Amino acid sequence: MDNLATVTIDGRVVKVPRGMNLVEAARLAGVEIPVFCYHSKLKPVGACRMCYVAIEKVPGVVTACTTTVTDGMVVNTKDPRVVKAQQGVLEFLLANHPLDCPVCDRGGECPLQNNTFGYGGPVSRYVEPKRHFAKPIPLSRRILLDRERCILCYRCVRFQKEIAGDETLTVINRGARVEIATLPGREFDSPFSGNTIELCPVGALTSALYRFKARPWDIRSSPSLCDQCSVGCNVRVDTRNRQIVRLLSRENAAVDDGWLCDRGRFGYEFANHPDRLTQPQVREGTRLRAAEWEEALYQAAQGLRQVVSQRGPGTVGVLVSPRLANEDLYLAQRLARAVIGTSNLDYRLTPHPTVSPLRPDAASGSIVGLEKARTILILGADPLNHQPVLDLRLKKAASLGARLIVVDEKQTDLAAFARLWLRPRSGSLDTLARGLVHLILANGQVNQEFVDRRTEGIDALRARVADDTPERVAASTGVPAPLLEQAATLLATNGPASIVYDRDLGASDDGAAAVLAATDLALLTGNIGRDGAGLYPLVRAANEQGALDLGLMPRRPSPPTPSPTGGEGGHAGCPAGGMTGAEMLDALRAGQLKALYLLGVDPLRELPDDRALRDGLTGLTTLIVQDILPGPAQELATVVLPGAAFHEREGTLTNLERRVQRLWPALKPPGKARPDWQIIHDLARALGTSFDYAQASDVFAEIASVVPTYRGLTYGKVGLKGVQWPLDVASGQEAGSLYEDPGDTRLAFTPVAPSTARIV
Amino acid sequence: MGEVGCSARVQREAMAHDVAKDIAALVKGLATTFKHLGRPATTVQYPEEKRPVSPRYRGRHMLMRYEDGLERCIGCSLCAGACPSRAIYVEAAENTDGERHSPGERYARRYEINLIRCIFCGMCEEVCPTQAIVLGHDYELADYDRADFIYTKERLLVPQPTKGPTSPPTPSPTRGGGWVR
Ligand code: SF4
Ligand code: SF4
Ligand code: SF4
């Protein structure tokens, strides 16, 4: 009760938290207060004067966005003085704003149109000429600014400053000549610039890509996901004429907080590409010719059968893209393991990194959980480049008071927001991380209660880091000892603390040891299993987490094969051993692989040009390439199968915080292209299995029945906002954090040398 | 009820009455015919002869031009949005000084009306901000091929004005910056 205030807004009595501004309070009361400059994620500035309200016992009218509620406040949003003031504000805005609506890309979904319609006067008394500027000037390749239309709400400038933190937009000139502009000599080069298009309450900032492509009533919208990185931001796909015309944010507070990065927002052109594969092709002599599905699948199946019977299943490889949906990945591994009989199966072309020994292999916390952290250690991760919208979340955490500790030799974007930036010399990341472990042990900052109750092996750890004294660490890393002290103290005493690192860090030797030390740090300080206290190995590709969960790699427990009676049939059909992607490519170069099934990957496109690799691919008896766009490997293929893009199919992706989210079909695949899971399904049938999945949800139901972490999930439960696995089947609650149950088995300090901790 | 003979007599009387009535009708009808024989005919000998339609008649659409020849349509798609039968398709593109179709930034690169779907309600004309789309007086729309009922921009656009300031056909170059707004 204490921190709630009772206010009356237009006769409706509501209890709202103290400190809330009147616009938000009115929203809770179900009363609309019109705004232009106010946005719930930006600090209020009171620039547009649209949100006038009258308050009892307060003279005149006041702006609602800059007024916080007090107990007993009585607010009237329909007072005649308010109506008059709002009409005046709109008349002034329209004195300069051109009546451009018919040619404006914002027309039809424009707050200025809506507010004028709802709150404006019937006519304008202004007949003089309006101000004129050159029609849109490009601020960047993607964003155009029409200065005539700008109403100077500063939302764009404030977004760049407060949320993106890069101040790439600014205000120039004074008085009536004020304009929005970029910094002199620079373009609007923020990686988050596209959000200003959605924020701008008029058509002043518009997208160059969307320009004149459609009007809101020409568009069909469908919910979807961005598949460009592992954050999995929620998007709305707008289509017209069987083409994507734009992607908009579909706010999911748990994932993207309503933002998209430019890579995601503008990165859909591949899906509209005129060269999209639309027809299966089979090889005839030196060239490929179009074929029907039956023929192409028959040829693919014959090719595989021939190699398996003549050379054995060990000469067949399956490489999948970590951008494919869970349904595709699951069927691909069943095809490889149970049908073809090989474990030469991988989603990576490069060697696997060493990862934290904690299981399951996933981030322990959630993305929103980071906002609760008081300290965040960012170890060799660069979210701006690999998980951009997560970068915004880390900045938000910093602005909420979290102390960031950035450990990176390079100056990453987050270094500017960090309390501490430690720059270890390259190759000494492990020494630094062990130095922090040493300091926490030496200074007695260990969370003894947690260590006693939940962990094992601390004595061995003590012995292992005994030599990593601050002096030695400082000498070998180049990071001054006092900085190390400060970092260790923050981590140990300013909890909850989270540790964020790039999962690929473990691919280098020093990175591998640093990853293991990071786990030790989390366990020593008891920072795991709570909101704000988590260990986040950041994956990069859109469904890399799904590939890990479903065992899309050799020498990793695969999901059990369902038995014909519906229950689990054990791992009977899973051949041991198997080559990783990198090993397969080596075998290919050595001519030891005879058949390869590429699903959405093209080694010739993704790796630097390599003669031996090309020769290896040429020498294959059977090369099946399944993709959505032409690529160099297809020139060598025996069969090419056209797949569907993210907005043309059903399926699920699992993001970096274990959140399973759904894809919906917004369009049909072009030509004869089909969703990947269907192609795998039909190929398996052509190989003589009884695969029988009528729709994507059937595949997902099987995943949920055989993969323990996905138990209880259905398309219905996943819904529009996604669910973080594991789901507590009894209560229906998703798990924000792993390892929170005190009944867990004990968590071990990294007991082994890094080289033996490699999982693959 | 034993009145069989009576019934035959009634029948005969009724028949005589009917014949008299028929003859009266024939005379009446022929009287009308002869009355009109001398009068001028109201039948219109379509298609040799055509009646003028009312000024507000809503026939086939036309896309209008300004006196200087520029197209009025700015490709705003409002007509497509207002159309209750979704018969209009507009695809917009950007005007440049080198290739100008209409005043301002935007013009219709493609403009199509499906006249099979159109119900000639005139909503498009009502909503058009530039009075570009106008329902004209042409009602002779029969055709043999369904595809021919899709009236494209080329078919809808009125010819260049021949009187007044002569200007080259659209698109055509205009003075640089002259059409900022
Ligand atoms: S460009 Fe748009 S967001 Fe920026 S100040 Fe002008 S109206 Fe506001
Ligand atoms: S952060 Fe990742 S998922 Fe989100 S919009 Fe950018 S690329 Fe897409
Ligand atoms: S005809 Fe009129 S309403 Fe239709 S697109 Fe052209 S200008 Fe807009």
mmCIF file of N, CA and C in Angstrom, chain A residues 534-589:
data_model
loop_
_atom_site.group_PDB
_atom_site.id
_atom_site.type_symbol
_atom_site.label_atom_id
_atom_site.label_comp_id
_atom_site.label_asym_id
_atom_site.label_seq_id
_atom_site.Cartn_x
_atom_site.Cartn_y
_atom_site.Cartn_z
ATOM 1 N N GLY A 534 23.795 -14.949 -13.200
ATOM 2 C CA GLY A 534 23.778 -16.034 -14.173
ATOM 3 C C GLY A 534 25.069 -16.106 -14.946
ATOM 4 N N LEU A 535 25.209 -17.207 -15.629
ATOM 5 C CA LEU A 535 26.379 -17.430 -16.468
ATOM 6 C C LEU A 535 25.844 -17.519 -17.891
ATOM 7 N N TYR A 536 26.275 -16.599 -18.748
ATOM 8 C CA TYR A 536 25.694 -16.510 -20.088
ATOM 9 C C TYR A 536 26.746 -16.783 -21.161
ATOM 10 N N PRO A 537 26.854 -18.035 -21.615
ATOM 11 C CA PRO A 537 27.679 -18.251 -22.812
ATOM 12 C C PRO A 537 26.849 -17.830 -24.017
ATOM 13 N N LEU A 538 27.286 -16.819 -24.739
ATOM 14 C CA LEU A 538 26.453 -16.292 -25.821
ATOM 15 C C LEU A 538 26.689 -17.063 -27.106
ATOM 16 N N VAL A 539 25.637 -17.718 -27.592
ATOM 17 C CA VAL A 539 25.730 -18.330 -28.916
ATOM 18 C C VAL A 539 25.480 -17.242 -29.949
ATOM 19 N N ARG A 540 25.772 -17.539 -31.216
ATOM 20 C CA ARG A 540 25.675 -16.486 -32.228
ATOM 21 C C ARG A 540 24.543 -16.691 -33.230
ATOM 22 N N ALA A 541 24.409 -17.885 -33.768
ATOM 23 C CA ALA A 541 23.437 -18.067 -34.845
ATOM 24 C C ALA A 541 22.028 -18.221 -34.264
ATOM 25 N N ALA A 542 21.043 -17.935 -35.110
ATOM 26 C CA ALA A 542 19.655 -17.818 -34.648
ATOM 27 C C ALA A 542 19.172 -19.052 -33.900
ATOM 28 N N ASN A 543 19.553 -20.246 -34.341
ATOM 29 C CA ASN A 543 19.074 -21.429 -33.627
ATOM 30 C C ASN A 543 20.229 -22.311 -33.182
ATOM 31 N N GLU A 544 21.361 -21.678 -32.885
ATOM 32 C CA GLU A 544 22.502 -22.447 -32.406
ATOM 33 C C GLU A 544 22.123 -23.167 -31.112
ATOM 34 N N GLN A 545 21.367 -22.485 -30.247
ATOM 35 C CA GLN A 545 20.961 -23.113 -28.994
ATOM 36 C C GLN A 545 20.105 -24.343 -29.275
ATOM 37 N N GLY A 546 19.221 -24.235 -30.272
ATOM 38 C CA GLY A 546 18.401 -25.383 -30.633
ATOM 39 C C GLY A 546 19.265 -26.538 -31.122
ATOM 40 N N ALA A 547 20.299 -26.229 -31.904
ATOM 41 C CA ALA A 547 21.195 -27.274 -32.402
ATOM 42 C C ALA A 547 21.903 -27.958 -31.239
ATOM 43 N N LEU A 548 22.270 -27.191 -30.209
ATOM 44 C CA LEU A 548 22.907 -27.795 -29.028
ATOM 45 C C LEU A 548 21.898 -28.668 -28.279
ATOM 46 N N ASP A 549 20.696 -28.140 -28.113
ATOM 47 C CA ASP A 549 19.682 -28.869 -27.345
ATOM 48 C C ASP A 549 19.308 -30.188 -28.014
ATOM 49 N N LEU A 550 19.307 -30.189 -29.353
ATOM 50 C CA LEU A 550 18.840 -31.378 -30.069
ATOM 51 C C LEU A 550 19.995 -32.280 -30.473
ATOM 52 N N GLY A 551 21.193 -31.949 -30.004
ATOM 53 C CA GLY A 551 22.320 -32.843 -30.243
ATOM 54 C C GLY A 551 22.766 -32.914 -31.688
ATOM 55 N N LEU A 552 22.848 -31.763 -32.350
ATOM 56 C CA LEU A 552 23.234 -31.742 -33.767
ATOM 57 C C LEU A 552 24.743 -31.768 -33.898
ATOM 58 N N MET A 553 25.401 -32.687 -33.216
ATOM 59 C CA MET A 553 26.841 -32.808 -33.335
ATOM 60 C C MET A 553 27.202 -34.228 -32.935
ATOM 61 N N PRO A 554 28.317 -34.712 -33.438
ATOM 62 C CA PRO A 554 28.690 -36.079 -33.080
ATOM 63 C C PRO A 554 29.129 -36.111 -31.622
ATOM 64 N N ARG A 555 29.228 -37.283 -31.048
ATOM 65 C CA ARG A 555 29.747 -37.463 -29.696
ATOM 66 C C ARG A 555 29.030 -36.597 -28.688
ATOM 67 N N ARG A 556 27.763 -36.413 -28.896
ATOM 68 C CA ARG A 556 26.971 -35.687 -27.918
ATOM 69 C C ARG A 556 25.675 -36.467 -27.815
ATOM 70 N N PRO A 557 25.145 -36.683 -26.611
ATOM 71 C CA PRO A 557 23.938 -37.502 -26.515
ATOM 72 C C PRO A 557 22.860 -36.987 -27.451
ATOM 73 N N SER A 558 22.355 -37.874 -28.268
ATOM 74 C CA SER A 558 21.314 -37.453 -29.195
ATOM 75 C C SER A 558 19.981 -37.676 -28.522
ATOM 76 N N PRO A 559 18.949 -37.014 -28.981
ATOM 77 C CA PRO A 559 17.629 -37.307 -28.423
ATOM 78 C C PRO A 559 17.317 -38.763 -28.716
ATOM 79 N N PRO A 560 16.701 -39.455 -27.772
ATOM 80 C CA PRO A 560 16.381 -40.856 -28.033
ATOM 81 C C PRO A 560 15.436 -40.965 -29.221
ATOM 82 N N THR A 561 15.527 -42.084 -29.915
ATOM 83 C CA THR A 561 14.624 -42.305 -31.037
ATOM 84 C C THR A 561 13.292 -42.796 -30.492
ATOM 85 N N PRO A 562 12.193 -42.203 -30.904
ATOM 86 C CA PRO A 562 10.919 -42.695 -30.385
ATOM 87 C C PRO A 562 10.658 -44.096 -30.919
ATOM 88 N N SER A 563 10.118 -44.939 -30.083
ATOM 89 C CA SER A 563 9.812 -46.290 -30.537
ATOM 90 C C SER A 563 8.480 -46.271 -31.273
ATOM 91 N N PRO A 564 8.212 -47.279 -32.071
ATOM 92 C CA PRO A 564 6.969 -47.271 -32.852
ATOM 93 C C PRO A 564 5.742 -47.169 -31.961
ATOM 94 N N THR A 565 5.868 -47.605 -30.703
ATOM 95 C CA THR A 565 4.689 -47.562 -29.846
ATOM 96 C C THR A 565 4.498 -46.198 -29.209
ATOM 97 N N GLY A 566 5.371 -45.279 -29.497
ATOM 98 C CA GLY A 566 5.153 -43.929 -29.015
ATOM 99 C C GLY A 566 6.082 -43.535 -27.895
ATOM 100 N N GLY A 567 6.523 -44.480 -27.066
ATOM 101 C CA GLY A 567 7.423 -44.138 -25.959
ATOM 102 C C GLY A 567 8.841 -43.955 -26.462
ATOM 103 N N GLU A 568 9.768 -43.881 -25.542
ATOM 104 C CA GLU A 568 11.148 -43.719 -25.951
ATOM 105 C C GLU A 568 11.739 -45.070 -26.309
ATOM 106 N N GLY A 569 12.426 -45.110 -27.406
ATOM 107 C CA GLY A 569 12.958 -46.378 -27.867
ATOM 108 C C GLY A 569 14.430 -46.535 -27.602
ATOM 109 N N GLY A 570 15.018 -45.666 -26.827
ATOM 110 C CA GLY A 570 16.441 -45.763 -26.529
ATOM 111 C C GLY A 570 17.285 -45.262 -27.685
ATOM 112 N N HIS A 571 18.588 -45.424 -27.543
ATOM 113 C CA HIS A 571 19.512 -44.861 -28.515
ATOM 114 C C HIS A 571 19.988 -45.898 -29.508
ATOM 115 N N ALA A 572 19.188 -46.921 -29.696
ATOM 116 C CA ALA A 572 19.661 -48.067 -30.460
ATOM 117 C C ALA A 572 20.236 -47.677 -31.815
ATOM 118 N N GLY A 573 19.565 -46.788 -32.499
ATOM 119 C CA GLY A 573 19.993 -46.510 -33.861
ATOM 120 C C GLY A 573 21.110 -45.490 -33.962
ATOM 121 N N CYS A 574 21.761 -45.115 -32.857
ATOM 122 C CA CYS A 574 22.736 -44.033 -32.927
ATOM 123 C C CYS A 574 24.147 -44.563 -32.980
ATOM 124 N N PRO A 575 24.747 -44.498 -34.129
ATOM 125 C CA PRO A 575 26.103 -44.985 -34.248
ATOM 126 C C PRO A 575 27.060 -44.150 -33.412
ATOM 127 N N ALA A 576 28.023 -44.787 -32.795
ATOM 128 C CA ALA A 576 29.004 -44.065 -31.985
ATOM 129 C C ALA A 576 29.987 -43.333 -32.890
ATOM 130 N N GLY A 577 30.801 -42.543 -32.274
ATOM 131 C CA GLY A 577 31.851 -41.873 -33.027
ATOM 132 C C GLY A 577 31.281 -40.800 -33.913
ATOM 133 N N GLY A 578 31.804 -40.676 -35.086
ATOM 134 C CA GLY A 578 31.314 -39.660 -35.992
ATOM 135 C C GLY A 578 32.248 -38.472 -36.034
ATOM 136 N N MET A 579 32.205 -37.762 -37.147
ATOM 137 C CA MET A 579 33.121 -36.643 -37.352
ATOM 138 C C MET A 579 32.394 -35.323 -37.136
ATOM 139 N N THR A 580 33.121 -34.349 -36.614
ATOM 140 C CA THR A 580 32.575 -33.000 -36.525
ATOM 141 C C THR A 580 32.631 -32.358 -37.901
ATOM 142 N N GLY A 581 32.056 -31.175 -38.012
ATOM 143 C CA GLY A 581 32.067 -30.478 -39.283
ATOM 144 C C GLY A 581 33.483 -30.252 -39.792
ATOM 145 N N ALA A 582 34.346 -29.794 -38.889
ATOM 146 C CA ALA A 582 35.722 -29.507 -39.297
ATOM 147 C C ALA A 582 36.411 -30.790 -39.741
ATOM 148 N N GLU A 583 36.149 -31.879 -38.999
ATOM 149 C CA GLU A 583 36.773 -33.158 -39.372
ATOM 150 C C GLU A 583 36.217 -33.661 -40.700
ATOM 151 N N MET A 584 34.926 -33.437 -40.909
ATOM 152 C CA MET A 584 34.337 -33.857 -42.192
ATOM 153 C C MET A 584 34.995 -33.119 -43.345
ATOM 154 N N LEU A 585 35.230 -31.838 -43.152
ATOM 155 C CA LEU A 585 35.832 -31.076 -44.243
ATOM 156 C C LEU A 585 37.245 -31.586 -44.512
ATOM 157 N N ASP A 586 37.967 -31.963 -43.439
ATOM 158 C CA ASP A 586 39.300 -32.530 -43.647
ATOM 159 C C ASP A 586 39.213 -33.844 -44.414
ATOM 160 N N ALA A 587 38.240 -34.674 -44.005
ATOM 161 C CA ALA A 587 38.056 -35.959 -44.690
ATOM 162 C C ALA A 587 37.688 -35.726 -46.156
ATOM 163 N N LEU A 588 36.938 -34.665 -46.369
ATOM 164 C CA LEU A 588 36.522 -34.326 -47.735
ATOM 165 C C LEU A 588 37.743 -33.958 -48.569
ATOM 166 N N ARG A 589 38.614 -33.139 -47.960
ATOM 167 C CA ARG A 589 39.828 -32.740 -48.677
ATOM 168 C C ARG A 589 40.685 -33.968 -48.983
#
